[in-house]
JSON list of C-alpha atoms in Angstrom, two decimals:
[
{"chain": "A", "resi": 1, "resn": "UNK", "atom": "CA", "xyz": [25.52, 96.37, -60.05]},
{"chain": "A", "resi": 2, "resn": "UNK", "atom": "CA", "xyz": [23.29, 93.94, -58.54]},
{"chain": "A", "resi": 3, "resn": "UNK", "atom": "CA", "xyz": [23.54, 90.36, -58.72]},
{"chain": "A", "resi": 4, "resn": "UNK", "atom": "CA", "xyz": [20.58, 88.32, -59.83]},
{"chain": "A", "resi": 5, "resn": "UNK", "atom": "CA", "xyz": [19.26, 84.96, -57.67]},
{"chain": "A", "resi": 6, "resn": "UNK", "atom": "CA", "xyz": [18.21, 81.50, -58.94]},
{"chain": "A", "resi": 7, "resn": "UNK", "atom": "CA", "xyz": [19.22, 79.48, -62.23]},
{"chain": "A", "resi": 8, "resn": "UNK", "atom": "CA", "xyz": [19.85, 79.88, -65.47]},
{"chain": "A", "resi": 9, "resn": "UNK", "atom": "CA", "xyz": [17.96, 77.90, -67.82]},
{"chain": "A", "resi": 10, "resn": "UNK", "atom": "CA", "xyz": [21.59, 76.39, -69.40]},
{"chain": "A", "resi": 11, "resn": "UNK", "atom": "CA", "xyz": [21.65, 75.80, -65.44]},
{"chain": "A", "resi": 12, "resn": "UNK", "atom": "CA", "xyz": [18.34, 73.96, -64.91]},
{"chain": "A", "resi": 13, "resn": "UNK", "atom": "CA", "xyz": [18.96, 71.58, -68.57]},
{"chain": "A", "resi": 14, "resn": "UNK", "atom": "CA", "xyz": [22.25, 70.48, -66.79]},
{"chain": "A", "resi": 15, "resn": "UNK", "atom": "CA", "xyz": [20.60, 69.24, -63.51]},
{"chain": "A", "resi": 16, "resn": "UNK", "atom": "CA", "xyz": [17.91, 67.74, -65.53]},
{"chain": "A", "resi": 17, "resn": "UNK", "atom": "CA", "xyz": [19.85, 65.92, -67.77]},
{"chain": "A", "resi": 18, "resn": "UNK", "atom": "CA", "xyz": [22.18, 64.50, -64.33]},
{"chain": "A", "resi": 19, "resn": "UNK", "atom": "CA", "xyz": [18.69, 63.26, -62.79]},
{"chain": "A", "resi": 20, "resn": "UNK", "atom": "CA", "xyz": [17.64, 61.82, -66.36]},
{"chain": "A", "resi": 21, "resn": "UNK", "atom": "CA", "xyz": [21.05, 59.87, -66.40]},
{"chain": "A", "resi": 22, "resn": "UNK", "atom": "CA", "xyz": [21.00, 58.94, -63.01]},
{"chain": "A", "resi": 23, "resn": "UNK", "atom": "CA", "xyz": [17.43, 57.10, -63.30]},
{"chain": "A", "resi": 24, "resn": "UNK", "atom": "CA", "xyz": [17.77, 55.64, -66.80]},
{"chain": "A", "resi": 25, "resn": "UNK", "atom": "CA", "xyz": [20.80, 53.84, -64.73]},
{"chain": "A", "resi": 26, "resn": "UNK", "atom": "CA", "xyz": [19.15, 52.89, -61.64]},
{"chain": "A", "resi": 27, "resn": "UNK", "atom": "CA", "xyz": [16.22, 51.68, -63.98]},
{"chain": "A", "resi": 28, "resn": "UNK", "atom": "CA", "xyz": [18.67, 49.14, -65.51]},
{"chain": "A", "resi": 29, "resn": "UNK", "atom": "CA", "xyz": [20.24, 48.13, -62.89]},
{"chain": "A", "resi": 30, "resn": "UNK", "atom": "CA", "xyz": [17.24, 47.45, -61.25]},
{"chain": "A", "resi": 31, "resn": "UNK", "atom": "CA", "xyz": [15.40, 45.04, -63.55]},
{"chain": "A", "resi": 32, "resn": "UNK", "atom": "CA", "xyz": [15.22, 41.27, -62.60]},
{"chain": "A", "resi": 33, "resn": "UNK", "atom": "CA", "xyz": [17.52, 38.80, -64.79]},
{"chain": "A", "resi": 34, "resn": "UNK", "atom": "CA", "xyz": [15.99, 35.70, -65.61]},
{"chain": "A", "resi": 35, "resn": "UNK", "atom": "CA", "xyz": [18.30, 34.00, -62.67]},
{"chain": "A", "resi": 36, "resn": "UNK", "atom": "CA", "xyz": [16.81, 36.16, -60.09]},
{"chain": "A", "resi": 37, "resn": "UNK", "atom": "CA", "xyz": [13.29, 35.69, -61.06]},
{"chain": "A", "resi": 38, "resn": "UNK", "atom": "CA", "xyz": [13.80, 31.80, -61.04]},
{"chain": "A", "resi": 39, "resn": "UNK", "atom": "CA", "xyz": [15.85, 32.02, -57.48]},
{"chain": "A", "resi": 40, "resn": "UNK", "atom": "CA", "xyz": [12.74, 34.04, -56.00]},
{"chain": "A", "resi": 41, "resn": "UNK", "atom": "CA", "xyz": [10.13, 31.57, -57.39]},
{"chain": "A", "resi": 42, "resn": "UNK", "atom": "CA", "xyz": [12.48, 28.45, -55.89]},
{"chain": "A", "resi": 43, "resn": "UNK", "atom": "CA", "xyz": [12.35, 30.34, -52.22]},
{"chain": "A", "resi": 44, "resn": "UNK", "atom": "CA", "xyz": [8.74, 30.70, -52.74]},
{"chain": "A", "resi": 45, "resn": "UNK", "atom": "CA", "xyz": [8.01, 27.22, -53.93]},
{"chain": "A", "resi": 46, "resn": "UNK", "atom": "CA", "xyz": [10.06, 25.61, -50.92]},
{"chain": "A", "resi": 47, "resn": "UNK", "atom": "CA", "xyz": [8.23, 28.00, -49.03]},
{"chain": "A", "resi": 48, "resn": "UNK", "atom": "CA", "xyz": [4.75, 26.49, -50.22]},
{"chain": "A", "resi": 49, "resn": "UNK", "atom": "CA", "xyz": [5.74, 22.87, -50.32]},
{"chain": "A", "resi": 50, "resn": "UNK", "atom": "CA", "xyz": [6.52, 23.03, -46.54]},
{"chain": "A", "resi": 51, "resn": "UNK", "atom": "CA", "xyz": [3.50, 24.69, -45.42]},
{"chain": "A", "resi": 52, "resn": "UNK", "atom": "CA", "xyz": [1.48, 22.04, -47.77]},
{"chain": "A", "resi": 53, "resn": "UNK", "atom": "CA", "xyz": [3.90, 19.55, -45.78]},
{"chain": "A", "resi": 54, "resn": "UNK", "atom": "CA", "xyz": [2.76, 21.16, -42.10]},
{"chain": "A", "resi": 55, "resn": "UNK", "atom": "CA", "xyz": [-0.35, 20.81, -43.16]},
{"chain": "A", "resi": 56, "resn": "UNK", "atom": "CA", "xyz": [-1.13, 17.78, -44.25]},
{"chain": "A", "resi": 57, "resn": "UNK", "atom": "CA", "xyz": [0.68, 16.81, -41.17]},
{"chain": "A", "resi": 58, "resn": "UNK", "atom": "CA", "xyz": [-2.06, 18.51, -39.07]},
{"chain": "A", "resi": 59, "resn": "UNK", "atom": "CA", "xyz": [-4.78, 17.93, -40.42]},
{"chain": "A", "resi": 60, "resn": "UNK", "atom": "CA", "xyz": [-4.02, 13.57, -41.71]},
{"chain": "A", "resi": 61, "resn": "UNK", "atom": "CA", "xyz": [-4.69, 14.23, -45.27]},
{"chain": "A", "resi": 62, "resn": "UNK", "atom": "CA", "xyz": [-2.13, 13.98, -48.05]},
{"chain": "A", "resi": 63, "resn": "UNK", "atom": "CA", "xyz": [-1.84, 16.65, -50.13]},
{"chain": "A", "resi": 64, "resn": "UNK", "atom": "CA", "xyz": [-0.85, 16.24, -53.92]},
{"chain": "A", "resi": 65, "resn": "UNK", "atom": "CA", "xyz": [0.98, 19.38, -55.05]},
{"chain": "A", "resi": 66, "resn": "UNK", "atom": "CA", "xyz": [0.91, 19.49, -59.06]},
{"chain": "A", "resi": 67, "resn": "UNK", "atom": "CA", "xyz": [2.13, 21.66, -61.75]},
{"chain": "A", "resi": 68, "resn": "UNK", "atom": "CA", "xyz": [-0.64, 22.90, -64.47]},
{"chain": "A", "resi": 69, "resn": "UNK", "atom": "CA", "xyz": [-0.04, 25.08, -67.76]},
{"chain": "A", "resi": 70, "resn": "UNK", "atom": "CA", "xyz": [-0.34, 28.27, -66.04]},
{"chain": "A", "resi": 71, "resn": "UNK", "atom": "CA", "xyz": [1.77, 27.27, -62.40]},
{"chain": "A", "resi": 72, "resn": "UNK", "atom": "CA", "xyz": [0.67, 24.95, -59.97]},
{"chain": "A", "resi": 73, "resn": "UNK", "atom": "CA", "xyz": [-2.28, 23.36, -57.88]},
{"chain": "A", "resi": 74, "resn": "UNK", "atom": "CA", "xyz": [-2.34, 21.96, -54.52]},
{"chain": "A", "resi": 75, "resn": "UNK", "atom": "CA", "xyz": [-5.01, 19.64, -53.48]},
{"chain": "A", "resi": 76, "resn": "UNK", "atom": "CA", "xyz": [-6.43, 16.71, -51.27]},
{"chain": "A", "resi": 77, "resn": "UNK", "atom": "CA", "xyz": [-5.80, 13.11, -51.99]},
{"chain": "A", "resi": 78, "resn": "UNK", "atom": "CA", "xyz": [-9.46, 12.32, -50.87]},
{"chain": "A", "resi": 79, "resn": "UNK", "atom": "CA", "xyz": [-12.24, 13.70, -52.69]},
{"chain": "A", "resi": 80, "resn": "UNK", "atom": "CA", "xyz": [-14.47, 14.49, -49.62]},
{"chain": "A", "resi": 81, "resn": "UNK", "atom": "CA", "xyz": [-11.91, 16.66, -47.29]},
{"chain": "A", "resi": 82, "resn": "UNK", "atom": "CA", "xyz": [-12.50, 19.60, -45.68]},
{"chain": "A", "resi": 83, "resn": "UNK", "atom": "CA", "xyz": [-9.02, 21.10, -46.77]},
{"chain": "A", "resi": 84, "resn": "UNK", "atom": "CA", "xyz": [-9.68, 23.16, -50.40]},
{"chain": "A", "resi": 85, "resn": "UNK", "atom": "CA", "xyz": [-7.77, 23.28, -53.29]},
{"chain": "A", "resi": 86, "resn": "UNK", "atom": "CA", "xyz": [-5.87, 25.62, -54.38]},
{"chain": "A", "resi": 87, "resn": "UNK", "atom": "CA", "xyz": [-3.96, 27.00, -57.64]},
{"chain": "A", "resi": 88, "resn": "UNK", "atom": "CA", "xyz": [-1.28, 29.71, -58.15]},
{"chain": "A", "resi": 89, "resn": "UNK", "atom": "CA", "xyz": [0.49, 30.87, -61.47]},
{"chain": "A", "resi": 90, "resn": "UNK", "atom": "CA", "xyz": [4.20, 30.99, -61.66]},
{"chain": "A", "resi": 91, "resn": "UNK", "atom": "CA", "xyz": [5.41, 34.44, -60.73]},
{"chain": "A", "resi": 92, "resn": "UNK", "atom": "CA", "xyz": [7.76, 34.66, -64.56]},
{"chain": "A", "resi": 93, "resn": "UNK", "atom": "CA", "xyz": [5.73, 33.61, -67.54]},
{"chain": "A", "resi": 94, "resn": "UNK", "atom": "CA", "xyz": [7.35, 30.79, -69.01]},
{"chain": "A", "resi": 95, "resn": "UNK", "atom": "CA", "xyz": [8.11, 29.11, -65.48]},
{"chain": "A", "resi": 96, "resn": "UNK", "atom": "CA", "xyz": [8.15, 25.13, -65.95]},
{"chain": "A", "resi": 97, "resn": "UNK", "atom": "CA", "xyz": [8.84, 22.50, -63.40]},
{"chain": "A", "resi": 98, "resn": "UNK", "atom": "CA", "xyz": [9.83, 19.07, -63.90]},
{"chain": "A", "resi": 99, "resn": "UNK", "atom": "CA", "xyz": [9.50, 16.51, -61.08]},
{"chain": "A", "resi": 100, "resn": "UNK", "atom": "CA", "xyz": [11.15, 13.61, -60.03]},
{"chain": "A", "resi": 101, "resn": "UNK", "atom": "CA", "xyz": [10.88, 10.73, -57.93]},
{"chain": "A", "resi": 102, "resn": "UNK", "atom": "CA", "xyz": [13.93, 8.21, -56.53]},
{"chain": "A", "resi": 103, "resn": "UNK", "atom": "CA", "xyz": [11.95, 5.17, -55.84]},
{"chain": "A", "resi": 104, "resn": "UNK", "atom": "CA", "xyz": [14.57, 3.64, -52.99]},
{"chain": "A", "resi": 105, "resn": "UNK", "atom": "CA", "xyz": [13.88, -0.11, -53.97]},
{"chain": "A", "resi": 106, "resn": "UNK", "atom": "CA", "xyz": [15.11, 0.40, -57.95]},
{"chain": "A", "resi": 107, "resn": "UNK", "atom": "CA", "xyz": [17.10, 3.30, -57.88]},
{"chain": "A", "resi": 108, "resn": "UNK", "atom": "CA", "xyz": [15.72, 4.58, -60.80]},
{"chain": "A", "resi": 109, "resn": "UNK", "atom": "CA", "xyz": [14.22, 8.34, -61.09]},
{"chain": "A", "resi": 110, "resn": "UNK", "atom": "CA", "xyz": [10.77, 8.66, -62.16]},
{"chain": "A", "resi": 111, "resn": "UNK", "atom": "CA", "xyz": [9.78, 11.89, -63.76]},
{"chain": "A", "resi": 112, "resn": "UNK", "atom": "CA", "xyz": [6.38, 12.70, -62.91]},
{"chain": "A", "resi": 113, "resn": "UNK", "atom": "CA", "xyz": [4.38, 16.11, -62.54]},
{"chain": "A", "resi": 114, "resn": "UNK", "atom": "CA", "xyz": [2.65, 15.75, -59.16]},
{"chain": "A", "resi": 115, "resn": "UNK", "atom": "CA", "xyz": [4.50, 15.48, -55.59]},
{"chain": "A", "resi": 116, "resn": "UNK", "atom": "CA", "xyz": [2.29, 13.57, -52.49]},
{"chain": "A", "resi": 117, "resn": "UNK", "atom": "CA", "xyz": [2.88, 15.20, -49.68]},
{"chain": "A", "resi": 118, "resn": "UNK", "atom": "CA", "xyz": [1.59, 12.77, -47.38]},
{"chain": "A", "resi": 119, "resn": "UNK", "atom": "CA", "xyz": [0.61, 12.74, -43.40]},
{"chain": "A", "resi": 120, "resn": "UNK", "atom": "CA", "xyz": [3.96, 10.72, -42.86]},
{"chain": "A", "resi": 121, "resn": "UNK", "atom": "CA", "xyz": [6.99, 12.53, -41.35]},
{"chain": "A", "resi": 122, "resn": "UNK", "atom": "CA", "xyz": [9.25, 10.53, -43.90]},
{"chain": "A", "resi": 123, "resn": "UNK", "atom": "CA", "xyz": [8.66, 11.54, -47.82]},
{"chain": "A", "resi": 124, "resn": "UNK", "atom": "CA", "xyz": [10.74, 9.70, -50.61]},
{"chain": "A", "resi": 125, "resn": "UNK", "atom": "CA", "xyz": [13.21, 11.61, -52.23]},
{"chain": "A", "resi": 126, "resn": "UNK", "atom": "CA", "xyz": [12.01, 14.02, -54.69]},
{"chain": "A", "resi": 127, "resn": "UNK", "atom": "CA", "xyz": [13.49, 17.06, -57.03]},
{"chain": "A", "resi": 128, "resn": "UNK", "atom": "CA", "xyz": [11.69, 19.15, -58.56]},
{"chain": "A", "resi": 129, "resn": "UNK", "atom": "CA", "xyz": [13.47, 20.70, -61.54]},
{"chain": "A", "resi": 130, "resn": "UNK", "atom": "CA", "xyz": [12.24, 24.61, -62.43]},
{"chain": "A", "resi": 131, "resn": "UNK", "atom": "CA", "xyz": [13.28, 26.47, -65.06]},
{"chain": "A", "resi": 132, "resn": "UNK", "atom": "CA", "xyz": [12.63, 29.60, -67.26]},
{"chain": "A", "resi": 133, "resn": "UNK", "atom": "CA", "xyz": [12.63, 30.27, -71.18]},
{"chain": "A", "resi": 134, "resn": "UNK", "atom": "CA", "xyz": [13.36, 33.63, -72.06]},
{"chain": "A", "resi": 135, "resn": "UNK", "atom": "CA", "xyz": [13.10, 34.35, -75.57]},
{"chain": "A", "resi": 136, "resn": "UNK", "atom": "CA", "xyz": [16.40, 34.58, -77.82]},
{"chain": "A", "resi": 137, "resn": "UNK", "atom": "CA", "xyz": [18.27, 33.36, -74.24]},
{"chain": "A", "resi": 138, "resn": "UNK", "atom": "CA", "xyz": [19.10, 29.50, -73.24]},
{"chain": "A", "resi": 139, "resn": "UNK", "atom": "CA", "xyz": [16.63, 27.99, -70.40]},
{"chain": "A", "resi": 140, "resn": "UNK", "atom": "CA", "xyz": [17.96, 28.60, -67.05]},
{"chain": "A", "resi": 141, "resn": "UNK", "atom": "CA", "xyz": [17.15, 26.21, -64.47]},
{"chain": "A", "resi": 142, "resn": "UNK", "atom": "CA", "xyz": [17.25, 25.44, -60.65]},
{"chain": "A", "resi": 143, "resn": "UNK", "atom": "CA", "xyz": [16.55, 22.27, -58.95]},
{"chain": "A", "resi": 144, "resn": "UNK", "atom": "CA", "xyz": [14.48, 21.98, -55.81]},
{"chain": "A", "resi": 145, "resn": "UNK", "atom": "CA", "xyz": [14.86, 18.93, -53.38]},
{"chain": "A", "resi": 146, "resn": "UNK", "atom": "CA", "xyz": [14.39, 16.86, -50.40]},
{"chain": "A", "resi": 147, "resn": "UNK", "atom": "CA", "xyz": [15.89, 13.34, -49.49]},
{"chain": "A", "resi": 148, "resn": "UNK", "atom": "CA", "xyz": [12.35, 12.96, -47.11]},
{"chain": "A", "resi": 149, "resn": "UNK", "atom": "CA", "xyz": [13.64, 13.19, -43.98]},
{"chain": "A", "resi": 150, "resn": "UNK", "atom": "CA", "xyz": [15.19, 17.38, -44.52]},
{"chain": "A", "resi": 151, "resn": "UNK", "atom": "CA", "xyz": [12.75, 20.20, -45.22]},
{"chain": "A", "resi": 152, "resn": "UNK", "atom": "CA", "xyz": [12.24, 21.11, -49.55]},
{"chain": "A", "resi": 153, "resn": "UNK", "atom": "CA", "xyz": [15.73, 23.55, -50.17]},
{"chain": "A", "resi": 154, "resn": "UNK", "atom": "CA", "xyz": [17.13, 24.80, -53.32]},
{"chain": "A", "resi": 155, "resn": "UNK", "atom": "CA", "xyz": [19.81, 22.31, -54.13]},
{"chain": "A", "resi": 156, "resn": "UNK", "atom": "CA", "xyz": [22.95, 22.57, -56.13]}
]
């Protein structure tokens, strides 16, 4: 009698239903939570806020970095500079920052929506509060800092 070679077809539905499993898992496990999306938009804000910082420091203009509906702008503090503005949208609809402003003399926090990132190696302290609203979940949020002398960092 001679043996046949190859699969079955209860064979082949077997394998195929493994791989099926195996994706619809990886799929799952792969999607973003509303924590990571909000940790990768903090890296990429600090990330932002110091090159705005370096710049500004170059080139002796102060920059004003300011949150919008849709994300954020970055522009000059004079009108006539040769620096351009520029916007960017959050990278998770529903993104929202909140900023705030220690002023040294009172104490007191100031909450404000606009950060002046001047030509001056010293800032004053500033946090910058972002957070996410997912629907039918409670607002996560992640607070972004600098006491003006340190470089912006995610802060506990």
């Amino acid at each position: 009698m001679q043996r046949q070679r190859g699969l079955t077809l209860l064979e082949l539905l077997v394998v195929l239903a493994i791989i099926g499993l195996a994706m619809a898992g990886v799929s799952l496990s792969l999607r973003d939570s509303s924590q990571t999306q909000l940790e990768r938009e903090a890296q990429r804000l600090v990330a932002v806020l110091e090159a705005a910082r370096a710049q500004s420091r170059t080139s002796g203009v102060a920059l004003i970095w300011q949150t919008t509906p849709e994300g954020f702008a970055i522009r000059p503090a004079l009108g006539a500079s040769p620096i351009a503005a520029r916007t960017e949208t959050w990278l998770a609809a529903g993104t929202q920052a909140l900023v705030s402003t220690a002023s040294p003399s009172t104490n007191n926090a100031a909450l404000t929506n606009a950060v002046v990132l001047g030509p001056e190696p010293i800032l004053a302290p500033i946090r910058i509060t972002l957070s996410v609203a997912v629907a039918n979940k409670p607002a996560t949020s992640l607070n972004i800092g600098t006491d003006g002398l340190r470089p912006f960092q995610v802060v506990p």
